[in-house]
Structure formats: C-alpha cells, structure tokens
Coordinates of C-alpha atoms in Angstrom, one line a residue:
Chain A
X259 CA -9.2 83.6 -321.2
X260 CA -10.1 87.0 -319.5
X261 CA -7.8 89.9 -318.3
X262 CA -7.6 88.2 -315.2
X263 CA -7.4 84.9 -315.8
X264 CA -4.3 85.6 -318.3
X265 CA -2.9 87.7 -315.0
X266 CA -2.8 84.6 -312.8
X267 CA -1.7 82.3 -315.0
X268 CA 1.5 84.3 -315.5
X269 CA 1.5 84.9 -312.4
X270 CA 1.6 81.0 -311.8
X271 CA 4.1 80.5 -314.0
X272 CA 6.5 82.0 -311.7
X273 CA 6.1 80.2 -308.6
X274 CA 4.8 76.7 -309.9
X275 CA 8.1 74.6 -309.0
X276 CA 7.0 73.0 -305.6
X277 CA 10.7 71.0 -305.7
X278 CA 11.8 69.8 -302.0
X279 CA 15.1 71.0 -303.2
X280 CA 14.1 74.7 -303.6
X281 CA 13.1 75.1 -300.4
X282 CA 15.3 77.9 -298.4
X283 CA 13.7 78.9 -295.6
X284 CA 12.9 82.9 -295.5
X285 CA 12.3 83.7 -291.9
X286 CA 12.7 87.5 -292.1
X287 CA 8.9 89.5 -291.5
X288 CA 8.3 93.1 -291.2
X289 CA 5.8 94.9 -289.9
X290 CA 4.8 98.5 -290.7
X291 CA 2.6 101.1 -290.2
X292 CA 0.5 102.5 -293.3
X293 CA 1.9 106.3 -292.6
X294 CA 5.9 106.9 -292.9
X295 CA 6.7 103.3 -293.8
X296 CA 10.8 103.6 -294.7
X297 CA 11.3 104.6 -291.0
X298 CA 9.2 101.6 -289.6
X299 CA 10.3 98.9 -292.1
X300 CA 13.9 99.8 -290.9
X301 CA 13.1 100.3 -287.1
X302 CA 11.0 96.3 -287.4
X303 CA 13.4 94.9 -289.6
X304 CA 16.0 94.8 -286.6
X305 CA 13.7 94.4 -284.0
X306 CA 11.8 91.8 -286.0
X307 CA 13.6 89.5 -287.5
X308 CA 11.8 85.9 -286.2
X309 CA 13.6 82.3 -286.4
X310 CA 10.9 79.8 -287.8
X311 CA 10.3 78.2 -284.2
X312 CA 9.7 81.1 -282.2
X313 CA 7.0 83.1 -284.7
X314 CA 4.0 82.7 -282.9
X315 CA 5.5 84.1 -279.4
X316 CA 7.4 86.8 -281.1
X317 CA 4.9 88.2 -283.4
X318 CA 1.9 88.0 -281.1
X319 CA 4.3 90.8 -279.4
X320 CA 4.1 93.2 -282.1
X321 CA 1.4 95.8 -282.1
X322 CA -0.2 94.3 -285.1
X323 CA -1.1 91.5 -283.7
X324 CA -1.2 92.2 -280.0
X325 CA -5.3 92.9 -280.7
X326 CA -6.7 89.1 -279.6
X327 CA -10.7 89.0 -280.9
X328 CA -11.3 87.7 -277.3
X329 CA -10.1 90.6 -275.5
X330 CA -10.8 92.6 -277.4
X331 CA -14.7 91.8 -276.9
X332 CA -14.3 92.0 -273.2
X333 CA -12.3 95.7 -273.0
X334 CA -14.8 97.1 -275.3
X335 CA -14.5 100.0 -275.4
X336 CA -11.1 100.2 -277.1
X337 CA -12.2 98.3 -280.7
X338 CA -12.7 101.1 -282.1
X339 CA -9.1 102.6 -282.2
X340 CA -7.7 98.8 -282.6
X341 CA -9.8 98.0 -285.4
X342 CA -8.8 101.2 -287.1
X343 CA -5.2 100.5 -286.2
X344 CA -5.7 97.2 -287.5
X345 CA -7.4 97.7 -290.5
X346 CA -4.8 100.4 -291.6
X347 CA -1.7 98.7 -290.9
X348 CA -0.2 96.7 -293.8
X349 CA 1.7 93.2 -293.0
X350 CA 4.5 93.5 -295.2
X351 CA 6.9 90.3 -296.1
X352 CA 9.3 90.3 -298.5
X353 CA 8.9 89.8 -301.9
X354 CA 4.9 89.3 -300.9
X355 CA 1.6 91.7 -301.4
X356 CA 0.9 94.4 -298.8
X357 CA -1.8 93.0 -297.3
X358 CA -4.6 94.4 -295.0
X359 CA -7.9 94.0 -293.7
X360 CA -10.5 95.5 -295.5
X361 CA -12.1 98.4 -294.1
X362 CA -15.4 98.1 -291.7
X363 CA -17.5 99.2 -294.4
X364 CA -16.0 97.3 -296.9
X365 CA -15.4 100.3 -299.3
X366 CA -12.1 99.4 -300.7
X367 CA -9.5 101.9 -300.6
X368 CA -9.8 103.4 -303.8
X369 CA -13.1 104.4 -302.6
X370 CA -14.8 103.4 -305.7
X371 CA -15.9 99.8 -305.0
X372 CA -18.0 98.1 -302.0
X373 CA -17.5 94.6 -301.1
X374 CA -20.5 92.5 -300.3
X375 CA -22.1 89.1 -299.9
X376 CA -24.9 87.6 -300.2
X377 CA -26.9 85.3 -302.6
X378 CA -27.7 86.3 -306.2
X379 CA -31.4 85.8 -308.2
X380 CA -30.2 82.4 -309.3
X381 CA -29.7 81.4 -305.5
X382 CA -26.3 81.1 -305.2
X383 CA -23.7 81.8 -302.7
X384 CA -20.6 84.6 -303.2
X385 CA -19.7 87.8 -303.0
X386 CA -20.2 91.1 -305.1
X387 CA -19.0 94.5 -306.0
X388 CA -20.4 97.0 -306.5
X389 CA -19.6 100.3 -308.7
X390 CA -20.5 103.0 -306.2
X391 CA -21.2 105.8 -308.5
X392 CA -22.8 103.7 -311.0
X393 CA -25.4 102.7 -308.5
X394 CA -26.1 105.8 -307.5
X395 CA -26.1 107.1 -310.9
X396 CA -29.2 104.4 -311.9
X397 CA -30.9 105.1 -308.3
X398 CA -31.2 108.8 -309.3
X399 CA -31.7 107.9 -312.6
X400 CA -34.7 106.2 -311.8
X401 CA -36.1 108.3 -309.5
X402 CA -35.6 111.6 -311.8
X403 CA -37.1 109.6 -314.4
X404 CA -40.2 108.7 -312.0
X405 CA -40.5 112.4 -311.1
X406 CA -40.8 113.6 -314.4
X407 CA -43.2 110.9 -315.7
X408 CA -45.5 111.6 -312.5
X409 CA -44.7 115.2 -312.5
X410 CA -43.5 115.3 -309.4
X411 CA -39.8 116.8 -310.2
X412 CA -39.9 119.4 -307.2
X413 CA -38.7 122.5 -307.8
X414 CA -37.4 125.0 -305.4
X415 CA -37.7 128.8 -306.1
X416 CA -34.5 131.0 -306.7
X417 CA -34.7 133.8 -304.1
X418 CA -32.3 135.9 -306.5
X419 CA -33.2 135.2 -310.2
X420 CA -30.6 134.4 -312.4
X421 CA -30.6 135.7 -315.7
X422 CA -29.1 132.9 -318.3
X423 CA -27.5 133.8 -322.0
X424 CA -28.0 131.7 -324.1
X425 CA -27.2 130.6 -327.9
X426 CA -29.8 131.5 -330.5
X427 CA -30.0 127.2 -331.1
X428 CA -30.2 127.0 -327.0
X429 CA -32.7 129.8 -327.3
X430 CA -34.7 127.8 -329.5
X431 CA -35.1 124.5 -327.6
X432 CA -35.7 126.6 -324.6
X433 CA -38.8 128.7 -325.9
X434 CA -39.9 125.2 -327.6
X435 CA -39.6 123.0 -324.6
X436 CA -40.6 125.8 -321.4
X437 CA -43.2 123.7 -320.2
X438 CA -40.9 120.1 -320.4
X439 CA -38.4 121.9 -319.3
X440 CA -40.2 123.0 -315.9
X441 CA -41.1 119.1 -315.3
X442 CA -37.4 118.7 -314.9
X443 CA -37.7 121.5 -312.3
X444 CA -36.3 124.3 -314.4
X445 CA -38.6 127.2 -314.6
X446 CA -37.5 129.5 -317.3
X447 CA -39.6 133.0 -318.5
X448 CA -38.3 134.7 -321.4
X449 CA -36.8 137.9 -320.6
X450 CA -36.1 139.2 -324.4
X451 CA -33.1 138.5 -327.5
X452 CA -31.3 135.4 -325.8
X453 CA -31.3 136.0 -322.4
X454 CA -33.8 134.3 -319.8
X455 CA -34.8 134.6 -316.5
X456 CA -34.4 131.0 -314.0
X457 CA -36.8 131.4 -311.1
X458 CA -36.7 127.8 -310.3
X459 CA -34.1 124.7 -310.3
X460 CA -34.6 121.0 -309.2
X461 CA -34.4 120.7 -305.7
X462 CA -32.3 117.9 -306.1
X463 CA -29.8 120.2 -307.1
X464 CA -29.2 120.8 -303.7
X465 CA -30.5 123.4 -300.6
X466 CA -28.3 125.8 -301.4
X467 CA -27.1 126.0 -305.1
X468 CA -23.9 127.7 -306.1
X469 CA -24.3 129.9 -308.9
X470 CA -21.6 128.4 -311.3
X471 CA -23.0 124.7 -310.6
X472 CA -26.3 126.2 -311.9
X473 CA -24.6 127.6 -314.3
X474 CA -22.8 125.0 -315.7
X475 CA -25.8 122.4 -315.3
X476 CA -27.8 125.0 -317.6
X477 CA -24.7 125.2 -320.2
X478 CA -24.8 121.4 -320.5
X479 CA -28.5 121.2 -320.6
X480 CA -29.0 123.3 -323.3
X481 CA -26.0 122.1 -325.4
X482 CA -27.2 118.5 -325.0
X483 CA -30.8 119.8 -326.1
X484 CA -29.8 122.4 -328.8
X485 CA -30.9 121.3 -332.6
X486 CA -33.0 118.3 -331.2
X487 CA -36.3 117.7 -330.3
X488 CA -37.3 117.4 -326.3
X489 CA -38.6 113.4 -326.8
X490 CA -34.8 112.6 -328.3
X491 CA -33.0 114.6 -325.7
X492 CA -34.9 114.1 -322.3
X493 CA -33.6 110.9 -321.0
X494 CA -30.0 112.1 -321.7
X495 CA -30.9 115.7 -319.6
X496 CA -31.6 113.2 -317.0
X497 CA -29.0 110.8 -317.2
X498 CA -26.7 114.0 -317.0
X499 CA -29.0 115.3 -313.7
X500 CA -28.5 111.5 -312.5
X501 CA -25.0 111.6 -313.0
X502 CA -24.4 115.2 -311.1
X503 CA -26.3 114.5 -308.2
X504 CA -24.6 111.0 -307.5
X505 CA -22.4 109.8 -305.2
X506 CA -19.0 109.8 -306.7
X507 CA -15.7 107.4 -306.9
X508 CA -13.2 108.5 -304.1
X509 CA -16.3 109.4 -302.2
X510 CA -16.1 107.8 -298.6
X511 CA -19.1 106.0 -297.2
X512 CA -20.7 105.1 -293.9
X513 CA -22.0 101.9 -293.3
X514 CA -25.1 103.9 -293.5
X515 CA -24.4 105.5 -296.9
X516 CA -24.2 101.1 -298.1
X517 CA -27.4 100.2 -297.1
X518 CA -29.0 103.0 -298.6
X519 CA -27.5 102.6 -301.8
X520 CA -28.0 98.9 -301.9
X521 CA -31.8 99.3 -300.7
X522 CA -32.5 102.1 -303.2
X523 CA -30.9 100.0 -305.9
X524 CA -33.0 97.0 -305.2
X525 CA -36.1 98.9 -305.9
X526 CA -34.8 100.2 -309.3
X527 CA -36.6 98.6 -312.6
X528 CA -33.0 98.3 -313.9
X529 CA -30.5 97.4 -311.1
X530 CA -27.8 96.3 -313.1
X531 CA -26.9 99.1 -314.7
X532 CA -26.2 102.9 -314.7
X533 CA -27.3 105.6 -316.8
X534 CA -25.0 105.5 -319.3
X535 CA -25.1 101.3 -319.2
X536 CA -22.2 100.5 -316.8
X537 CA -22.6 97.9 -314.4
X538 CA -23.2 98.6 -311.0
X539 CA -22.8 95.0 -309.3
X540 CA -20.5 92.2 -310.1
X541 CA -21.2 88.5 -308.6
X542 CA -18.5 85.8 -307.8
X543 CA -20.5 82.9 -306.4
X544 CA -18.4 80.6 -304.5
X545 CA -18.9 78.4 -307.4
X546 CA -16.7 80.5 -309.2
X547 CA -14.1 81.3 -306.6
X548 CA -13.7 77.3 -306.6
X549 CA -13.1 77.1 -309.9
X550 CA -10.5 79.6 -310.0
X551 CA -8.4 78.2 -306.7
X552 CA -8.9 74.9 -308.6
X553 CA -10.6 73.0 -305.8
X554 CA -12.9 72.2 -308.1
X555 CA -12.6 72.0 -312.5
Chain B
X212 CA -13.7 84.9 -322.3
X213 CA -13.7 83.3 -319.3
X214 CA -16.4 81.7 -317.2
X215 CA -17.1 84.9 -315.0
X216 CA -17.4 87.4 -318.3
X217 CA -19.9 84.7 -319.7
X218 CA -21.8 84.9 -316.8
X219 CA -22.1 88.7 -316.9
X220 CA -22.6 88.8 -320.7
X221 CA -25.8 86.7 -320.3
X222 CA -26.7 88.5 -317.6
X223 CA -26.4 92.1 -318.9
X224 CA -28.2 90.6 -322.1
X225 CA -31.5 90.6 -319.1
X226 CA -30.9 94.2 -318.1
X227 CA -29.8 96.2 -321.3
X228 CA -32.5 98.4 -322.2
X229 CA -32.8 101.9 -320.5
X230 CA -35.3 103.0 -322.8
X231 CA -37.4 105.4 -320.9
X232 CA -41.1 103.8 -322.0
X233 CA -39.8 100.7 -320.1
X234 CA -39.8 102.7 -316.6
X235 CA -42.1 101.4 -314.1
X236 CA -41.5 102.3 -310.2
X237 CA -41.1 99.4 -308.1
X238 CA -41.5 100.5 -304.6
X239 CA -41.7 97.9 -302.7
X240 CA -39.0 97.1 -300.6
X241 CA -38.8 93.9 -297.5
X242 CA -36.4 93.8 -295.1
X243 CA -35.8 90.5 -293.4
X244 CA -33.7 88.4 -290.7
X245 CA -31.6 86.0 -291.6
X246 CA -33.4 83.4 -289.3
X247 CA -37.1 82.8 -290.4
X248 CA -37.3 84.6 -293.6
X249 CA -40.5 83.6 -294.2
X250 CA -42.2 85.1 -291.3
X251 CA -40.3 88.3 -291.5
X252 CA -40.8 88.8 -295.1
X253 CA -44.6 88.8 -294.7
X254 CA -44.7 91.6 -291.4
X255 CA -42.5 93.2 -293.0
X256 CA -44.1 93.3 -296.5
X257 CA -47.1 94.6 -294.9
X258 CA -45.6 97.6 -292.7
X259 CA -42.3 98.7 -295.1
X260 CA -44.4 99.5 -298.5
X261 CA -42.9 102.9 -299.5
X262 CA -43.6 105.3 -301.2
X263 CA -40.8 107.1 -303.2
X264 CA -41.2 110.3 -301.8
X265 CA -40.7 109.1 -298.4
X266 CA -37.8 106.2 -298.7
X267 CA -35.2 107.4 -296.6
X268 CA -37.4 108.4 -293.9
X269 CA -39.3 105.4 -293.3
X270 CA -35.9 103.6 -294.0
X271 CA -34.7 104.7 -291.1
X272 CA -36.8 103.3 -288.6
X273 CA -36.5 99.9 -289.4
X274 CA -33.6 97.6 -287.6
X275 CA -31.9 97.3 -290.3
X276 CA -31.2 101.0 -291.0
X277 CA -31.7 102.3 -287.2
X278 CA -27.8 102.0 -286.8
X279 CA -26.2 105.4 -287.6
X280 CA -22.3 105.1 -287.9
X281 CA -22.2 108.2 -285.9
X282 CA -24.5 107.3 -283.0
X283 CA -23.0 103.9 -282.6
X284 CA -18.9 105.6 -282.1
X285 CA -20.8 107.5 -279.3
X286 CA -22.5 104.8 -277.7
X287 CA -19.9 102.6 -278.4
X288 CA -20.6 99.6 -275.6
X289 CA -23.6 98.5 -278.1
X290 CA -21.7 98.4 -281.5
X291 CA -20.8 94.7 -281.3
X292 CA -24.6 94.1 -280.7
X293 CA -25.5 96.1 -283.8
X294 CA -22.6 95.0 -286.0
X295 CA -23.2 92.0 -286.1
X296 CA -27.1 92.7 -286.5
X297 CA -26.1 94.6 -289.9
X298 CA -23.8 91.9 -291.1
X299 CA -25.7 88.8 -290.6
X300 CA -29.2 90.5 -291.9
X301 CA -30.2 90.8 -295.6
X302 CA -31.4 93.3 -297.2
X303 CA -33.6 91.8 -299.5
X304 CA -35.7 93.7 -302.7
X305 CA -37.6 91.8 -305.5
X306 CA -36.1 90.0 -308.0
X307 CA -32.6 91.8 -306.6
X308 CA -30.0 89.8 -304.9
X309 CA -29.8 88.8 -301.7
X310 CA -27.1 91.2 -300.1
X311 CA -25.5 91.7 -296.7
X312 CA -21.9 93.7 -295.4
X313 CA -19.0 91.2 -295.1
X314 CA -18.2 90.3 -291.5
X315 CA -16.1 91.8 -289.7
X316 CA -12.9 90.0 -289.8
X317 CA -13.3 89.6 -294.4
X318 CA -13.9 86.0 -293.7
X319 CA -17.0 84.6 -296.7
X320 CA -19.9 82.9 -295.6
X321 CA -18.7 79.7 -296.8
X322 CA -15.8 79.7 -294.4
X323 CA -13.1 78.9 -297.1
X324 CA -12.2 82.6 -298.5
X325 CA -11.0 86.1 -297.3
X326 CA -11.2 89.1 -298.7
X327 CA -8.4 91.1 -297.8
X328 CA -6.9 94.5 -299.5
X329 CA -3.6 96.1 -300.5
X330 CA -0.4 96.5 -302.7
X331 CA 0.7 93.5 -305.0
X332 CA 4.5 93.2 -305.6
X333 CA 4.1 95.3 -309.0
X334 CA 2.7 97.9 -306.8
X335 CA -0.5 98.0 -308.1
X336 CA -3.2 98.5 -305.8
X337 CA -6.9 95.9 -305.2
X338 CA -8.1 93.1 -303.5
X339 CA -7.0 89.7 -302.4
X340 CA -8.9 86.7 -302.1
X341 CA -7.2 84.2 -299.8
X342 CA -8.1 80.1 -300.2
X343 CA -7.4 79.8 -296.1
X344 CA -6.4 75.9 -296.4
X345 CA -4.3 76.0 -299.4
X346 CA -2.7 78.7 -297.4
X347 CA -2.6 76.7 -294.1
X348 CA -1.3 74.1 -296.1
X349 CA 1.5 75.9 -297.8
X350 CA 2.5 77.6 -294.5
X351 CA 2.7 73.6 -293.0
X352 CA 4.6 72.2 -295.8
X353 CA 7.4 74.8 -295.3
X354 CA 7.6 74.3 -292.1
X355 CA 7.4 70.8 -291.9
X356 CA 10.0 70.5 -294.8
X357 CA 12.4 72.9 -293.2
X358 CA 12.0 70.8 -289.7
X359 CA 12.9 67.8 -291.6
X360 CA 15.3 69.5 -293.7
X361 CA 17.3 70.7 -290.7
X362 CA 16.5 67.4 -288.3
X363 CA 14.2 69.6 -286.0
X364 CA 11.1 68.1 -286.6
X365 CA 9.9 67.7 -283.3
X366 CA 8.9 63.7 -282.2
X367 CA 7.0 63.6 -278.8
X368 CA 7.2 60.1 -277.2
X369 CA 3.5 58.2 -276.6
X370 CA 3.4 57.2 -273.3
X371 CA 1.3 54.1 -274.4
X372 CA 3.1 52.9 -277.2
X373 CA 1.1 51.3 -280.1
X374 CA 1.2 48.0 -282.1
X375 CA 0.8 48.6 -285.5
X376 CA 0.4 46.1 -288.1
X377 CA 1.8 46.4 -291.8
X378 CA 1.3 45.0 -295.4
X379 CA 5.0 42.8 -296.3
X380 CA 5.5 45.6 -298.7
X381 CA 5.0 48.3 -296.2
X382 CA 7.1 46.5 -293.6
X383 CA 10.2 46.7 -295.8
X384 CA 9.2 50.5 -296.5
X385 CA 9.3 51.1 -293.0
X386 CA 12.5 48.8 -292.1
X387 CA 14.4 50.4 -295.1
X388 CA 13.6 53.8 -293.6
X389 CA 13.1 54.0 -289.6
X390 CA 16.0 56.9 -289.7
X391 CA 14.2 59.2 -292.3
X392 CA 10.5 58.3 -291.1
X393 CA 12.2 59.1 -287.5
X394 CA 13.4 62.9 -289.1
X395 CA 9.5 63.5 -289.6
X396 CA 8.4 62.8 -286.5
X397 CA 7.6 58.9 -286.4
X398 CA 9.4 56.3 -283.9
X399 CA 9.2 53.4 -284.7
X400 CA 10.5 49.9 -283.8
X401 CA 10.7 46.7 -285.1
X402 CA 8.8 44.5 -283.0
X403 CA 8.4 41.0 -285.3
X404 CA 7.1 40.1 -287.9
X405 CA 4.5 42.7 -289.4
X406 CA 4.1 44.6 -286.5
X407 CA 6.2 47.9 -285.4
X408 CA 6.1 49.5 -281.8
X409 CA 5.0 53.2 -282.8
X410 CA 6.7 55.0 -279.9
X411 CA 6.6 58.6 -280.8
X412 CA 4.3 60.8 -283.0
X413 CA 5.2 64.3 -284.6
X414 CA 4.4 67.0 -282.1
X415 CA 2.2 68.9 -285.1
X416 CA 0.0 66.2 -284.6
X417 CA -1.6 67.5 -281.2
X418 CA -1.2 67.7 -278.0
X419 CA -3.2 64.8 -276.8
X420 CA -3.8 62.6 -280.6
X421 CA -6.6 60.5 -281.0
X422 CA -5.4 57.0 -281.5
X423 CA -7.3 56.4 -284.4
X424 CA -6.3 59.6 -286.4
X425 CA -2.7 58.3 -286.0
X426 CA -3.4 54.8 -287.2
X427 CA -5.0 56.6 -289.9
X428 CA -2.1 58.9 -290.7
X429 CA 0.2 55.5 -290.3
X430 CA -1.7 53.9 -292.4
X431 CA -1.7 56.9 -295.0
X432 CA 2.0 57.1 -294.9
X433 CA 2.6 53.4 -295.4
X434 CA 1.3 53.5 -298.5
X435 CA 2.1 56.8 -299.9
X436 CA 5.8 54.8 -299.6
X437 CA 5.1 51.2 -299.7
X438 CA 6.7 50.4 -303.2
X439 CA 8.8 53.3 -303.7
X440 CA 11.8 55.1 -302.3
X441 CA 12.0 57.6 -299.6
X442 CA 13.7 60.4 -301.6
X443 CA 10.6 59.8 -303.9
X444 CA 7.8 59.6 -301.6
X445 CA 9.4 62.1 -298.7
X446 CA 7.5 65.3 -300.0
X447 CA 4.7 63.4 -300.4
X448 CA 4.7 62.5 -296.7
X449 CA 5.1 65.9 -296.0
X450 CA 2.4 67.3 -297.9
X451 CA 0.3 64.7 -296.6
X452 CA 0.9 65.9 -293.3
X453 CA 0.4 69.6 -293.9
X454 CA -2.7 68.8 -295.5
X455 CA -3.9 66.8 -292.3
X456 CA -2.9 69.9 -289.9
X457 CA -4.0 72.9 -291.7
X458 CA -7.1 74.7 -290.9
X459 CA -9.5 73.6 -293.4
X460 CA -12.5 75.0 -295.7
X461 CA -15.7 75.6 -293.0
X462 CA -13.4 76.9 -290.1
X463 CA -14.5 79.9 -288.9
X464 CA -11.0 82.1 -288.4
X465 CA -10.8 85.3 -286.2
X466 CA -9.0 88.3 -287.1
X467 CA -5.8 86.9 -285.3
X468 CA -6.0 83.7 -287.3
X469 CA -6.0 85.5 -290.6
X470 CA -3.2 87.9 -289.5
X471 CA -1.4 85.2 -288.6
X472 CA -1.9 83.1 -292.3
X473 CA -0.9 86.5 -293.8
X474 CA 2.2 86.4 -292.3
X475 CA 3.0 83.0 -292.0
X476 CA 1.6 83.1 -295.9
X477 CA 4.5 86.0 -296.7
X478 CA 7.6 84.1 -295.1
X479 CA 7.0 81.3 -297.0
X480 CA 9.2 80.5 -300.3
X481 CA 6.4 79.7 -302.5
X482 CA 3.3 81.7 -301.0
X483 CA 1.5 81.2 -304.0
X484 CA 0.6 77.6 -304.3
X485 CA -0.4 75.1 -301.4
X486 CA 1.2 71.7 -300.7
X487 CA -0.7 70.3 -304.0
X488 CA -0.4 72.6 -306.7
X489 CA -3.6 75.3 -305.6
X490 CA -3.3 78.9 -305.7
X491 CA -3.6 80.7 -302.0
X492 CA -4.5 84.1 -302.9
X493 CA -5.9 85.6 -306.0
X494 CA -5.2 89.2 -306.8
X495 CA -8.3 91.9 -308.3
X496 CA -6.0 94.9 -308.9
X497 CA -8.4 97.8 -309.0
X498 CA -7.5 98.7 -312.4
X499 CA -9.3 95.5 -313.4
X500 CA -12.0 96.2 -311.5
X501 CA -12.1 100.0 -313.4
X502 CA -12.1 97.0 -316.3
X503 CA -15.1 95.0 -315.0
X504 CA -17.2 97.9 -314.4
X505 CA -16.1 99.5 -317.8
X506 CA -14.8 102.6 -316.0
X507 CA -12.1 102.2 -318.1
X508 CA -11.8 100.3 -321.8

C-alpha cells in the first residue's frame, strides 16, 4: 500500500459501521466566511441552525448559496465578484472537511500545484497535477540547454561593469572556460590577480538585473564549476539558470500563466521531469479514481 | 506500492535520462478544438510551427491563448463565451498528454467526480475528490432513515391506485408488514388473494412517478423482504431507495448542486461511506502531494 492508500484505509476504519441503530441525526450546519471565521461561525451558528425538513429553503437563503448558475448567467455582469465570493468561502459542518471550490484557475491554494484534465498518451480519461515549478524548471531547462547547443544564449550588455572576485580555483575554471562560459551568456575579460570584469549576463536573467542576484548567480556558478572540467559541470550551471529563472511554488498564476506552461512543456524532449528529476505531472485516469471509490476492484 | 505509484514507476522508467547528448528541440506545437480534431490538427499543424525564439508571441494569437485574464475582467460581458472556450479545448503537443482547465464548477469529464479544496478534520490542508452518487446516496439514506426513524416519511396518496400482484412468499412479507412498509412511504391494501391495492407512494419518489418505475421499485422491495424479517431487511429497503433517488454517475451538477452535496454531505452521521459501503470523498492533503512530486522525502 502507498502513503495514501494506508491514509484512507484508516481513515475508513473510523466510519465503517453503517448500523441503522447508529443513526442520530446531526442537523446543525455552519457557514463561514474564509476571513475572521470565529466571529462568523458564532454569528451562523444561531442564525443557522436547520431542522432536516426545511434545509433546502433555509440554506438557499444564506449568502453561500444564494448564487443560482442560472441567474447568475443572465446578471452577468456580477460573476465575477460571486464566483470569488464563492470560491473563497469554506462550507464548514461539524466534525467534516472545510470544503471549497477550487479556484478558477485551478492552482490550488498552496499555490504549488495546478489541477487539470484531460487524456494521457495511453488514451485514457482523468485528471492531473502538475508541479508548477518543476515544469517550469524543465521548460527553461530545455530551452537554456537549446540556446547553448545552438549558440543562441542571448546575452545583454552591462551598462556599468561589474568587477567579480573570485577564488584562485574559481579563477581557474573561469580563465579555462571564458569562451563556454560566454555561450551561457556570461562574458567575462580578465582584469588581473582574481578579479574579473562581467560585461555581459544572460538575458534571461532579467531586463533589469539587481546587482546581488548577479552576484549571487556568479558565486554559485563558479562554486559549482570550481575543480571540474566545463563538459562535467555545464548541464548542472544550467539546471541552476533553469531553476532561478522559473516560476516558483507559492507563485500565483493566471489562466494565462497555465496554458503557457502546459504548451511550453508539451514541446519539451523530457516533459515528465524537472531538472533535478522531479516530476512535473501526475495522472489519475478515471480508471483509477474508480478503483479507489471501489466502484469498480 | 499501490496501483497509482506502479503506474508512475513505469512511467518515469520512459522519461529518466536528462543527459544532455539526448537533447533535441521539438518545436512543434498543434492546437485543436475539441470537436473535429482531425481537421483542426492539420490547419493548425500547418500555420502554428514555431520557432523557439518566437513561442510566446505567436502563442498569443491563436484562440486558444487570445484570452488574457486581464482583458477578459475588463470586458467582462464575454468571459462566459471565452471560458468555456478555454475549458472545453485541448491543448494538444506530441506524444504529450491531452490536457485542458477543469470546468468551472470542479465537476470531471466523466460526470461522476469533483474536485473540490480545503481543510481535513486534522487540519491539514489539499484536495478533495467527491464520488457525487455515493454521496447522494449517503445524504438519502440519512434522510430517509431518519424520516422512518421518526414516522415522517412522507406518503403521497396515487390518485389512481394500482393493482399489484405478489409471489405467496411476498404476500405474507407484505401482510406481515403493511404498518412498517406504510412508515417508508408505501400504502398498501389487501385486496385478495395475491394482489394488493398500492394506494400511496413515498413523496421522494417524484412528483408525478412513472407507473412502471414504481412497479419496479415494488417489485425490488418485495424481494429484498420476501423470506426475511423486516428488522432484517428495513435498511436494505432504505438503501435501496436512496440508491434509486440519488443523482447518479453521468449527471452533469451545477455549482448549486455540489454546494448543496457538500452540505448535505457534512450533516450527515457517516459522510464518509454511501448507502453500500463506498467512500464519498477522498482526501490529497498537500503534503502528500509535496510526497508525489518528491518536494519532500
């Protein structure tokens, strides 16, 4: 058994009596918003406390579920704020998860994962998450990695200069590697002892670079390239690029922002995967999801 | 390991290398309609070849992509439109899976599970996936079980009352029970012989019953309890009834029919299992996920 399935099996265990004699009927719901919730479960659990016969009338009176789909598509121009309002709001029930709706995007709250459907290379049916950062991480990955096979890693010009000290082993890999270095986009010059001059950074480091981010980018570079040759080290310089350029856990996305990632990870040679060899995408086909509500063995 | 690690395990076995040699750029990219792939897959083939350089760019022009989350708050009459443009199109990549944004209301393509998010009752945070007719079920059973528990099972008389003819066996089932069969719903009278006038139906039945689905459900019943005794066979009626009223696998559900399971789901007793044994909602807390996608060992 997996993690999860070990979860849900305990979890079972608890609530796997179905007697007719157990049965007490638990009419009490609340309802509350996501922000200050103490104040609202107190001010709903007086207001809202339903008797089993009259829950459909009474609840349909609450704001939570005052949005109706149908209306909602006629006055239009209110969704917006309902759907947020919606999608915010937990329904809370004692002894029971917080539940909502997931968000628009379907970036889960964490703001790590994506929710998705679809239909996987085998042709199944289900659903799938994916690792936002991890995707990113292999889309840049791969397109770093294209750019310095073809030579085509731009490289913007530093307007100021920078000069960079470095370690006599840094110093080293850089004077043996200038020329591989520059295909990453980093134009070095000697400048004497172990100091250089940077007159050019990737452009994917950004339009504007701050000077500690270069800083620190060069510090990591040359540590991960001191006492080894360039062919050992270059794929892990730009797994690290690949990795510092991507889009990041807690980062919020746009609908936008999805598509993109998903289209640009399509076209990677090695979709599954980030740099450093975490997944990106998990499936569940419904096959599965069967299977583990038991509809089927 | 369970059925869904295997699955990944063989498929990660596919995609493990990230040696550098194996990089080749795979640019193209087809964007397609969910109606008439075929067609769209070619045009599109032929006009959407990118080039690297230019991805997000060209990207944007198509249908697909057009929709800025931005634009579409301002313009906000034509969201609907587009939303549901994004969500029921694929974006579809070579040898990549097939993958579109969930709809709107978290509802899966198959029309049997929602994805829903929030707070289990450990407190731990992740995603929900609700089985919407074991839940419907679960929801029935407690409220059929509590109207028969508490004699408020509500009977509405036929107008045209029917003959229905019984097996010897379930004649004395029904003879040796007309008080308790009345308690869920069922009039019925003894009219000679085999046959019993059926003058009153449970009201969960509808509105307006088709004659045939109650000879069926008759029928049903009578021998769920032909050869046993009530006490034994009275949960079984029950869940048998549930069953035949809940909302089932394939029906599409709005956002007010799933807000509605969720709380109907959270008064219930034993939320976790429907009528027969099934689990309603499965929980992905989000540190399993970290799990899944090795964020975390």
């Amino acid at each position: 058994h997996s993690f999860i399935d070990d979860k849900f099996i305990q979890k079972e265990a608890k609530y796997i009596s179905t007697e007719l004699e157990d049965f007490i009927p638990s009419n009490e719901i609340i309802l509350v918003k996501k922000t200050n919730p103490v104040s609202n479960i107190q001010k709903n659990r007086i207001s809202l406390k339903l008797s089993l016969n009259k829950n459909s009338m009474e609840i349909d009176e609450t704001v939570q579920l005052r949005l109706d789909d149908e209306k909602s598509k006629e006055s239009f121009g209110n969704q917006s704020v309902q759907d947020t309002v919606v999608r915010e709001k937990y329904i809370l029930s004692k002894n029971f998860p917080k539940l909502r709706l997931i968000p628009y995007t379907g970036q889960l709250k964490n703001k790590t994962y994506v929710l998705l459907e679809g239909t996987n290379e085998s042709d199944e049916d289900g659903f799938f998450i994916l690792d936002q950062h991890a995707a990113s991480e292999r889309i840049n990955k791969e397109k770093f990695l294209n750019a310095y096979e073809t030579s085509q890693f731009s490289l913007q010009k530093l307007i100021s200069p920078l000069k960079i000290g470095v370690s006599p082993s840094e110093k080293i890999f850089i004077e043996d590697n200038l020329n591989e270095i520059k295909k990453l986009g980093f134009k070095f010059e000697h400048f004497g002892g172990n100091t250089f001059i940077l007159r050019g950074i990737p452009t994917i480091m950004g339009k504007i670079p701050d000077i500690n981010i270069i800083k620190e980018v060069i510090s990591d570079i040359t540590n991960i390239g001191k006492d080894k040759s360039f062919s050992e080290i270059k794929e892990e310089i730009i797994n690290y690029l690949a990795c510092h350029k991507s889009i990041r856990g807690g980062d919020e996305l746009t609908l936008k922002d999805i598509r993109k990632i998903i289209i640009e990870l399509g076209k990677c040679k090695n979709p599954y995967h980030c740099a450093h060899g975490r997944p990106t995408l998990r499936f569940f086909s419904f096959k599965e999801l069967d299977k583990l509500f038991k509809r089927i063995v």
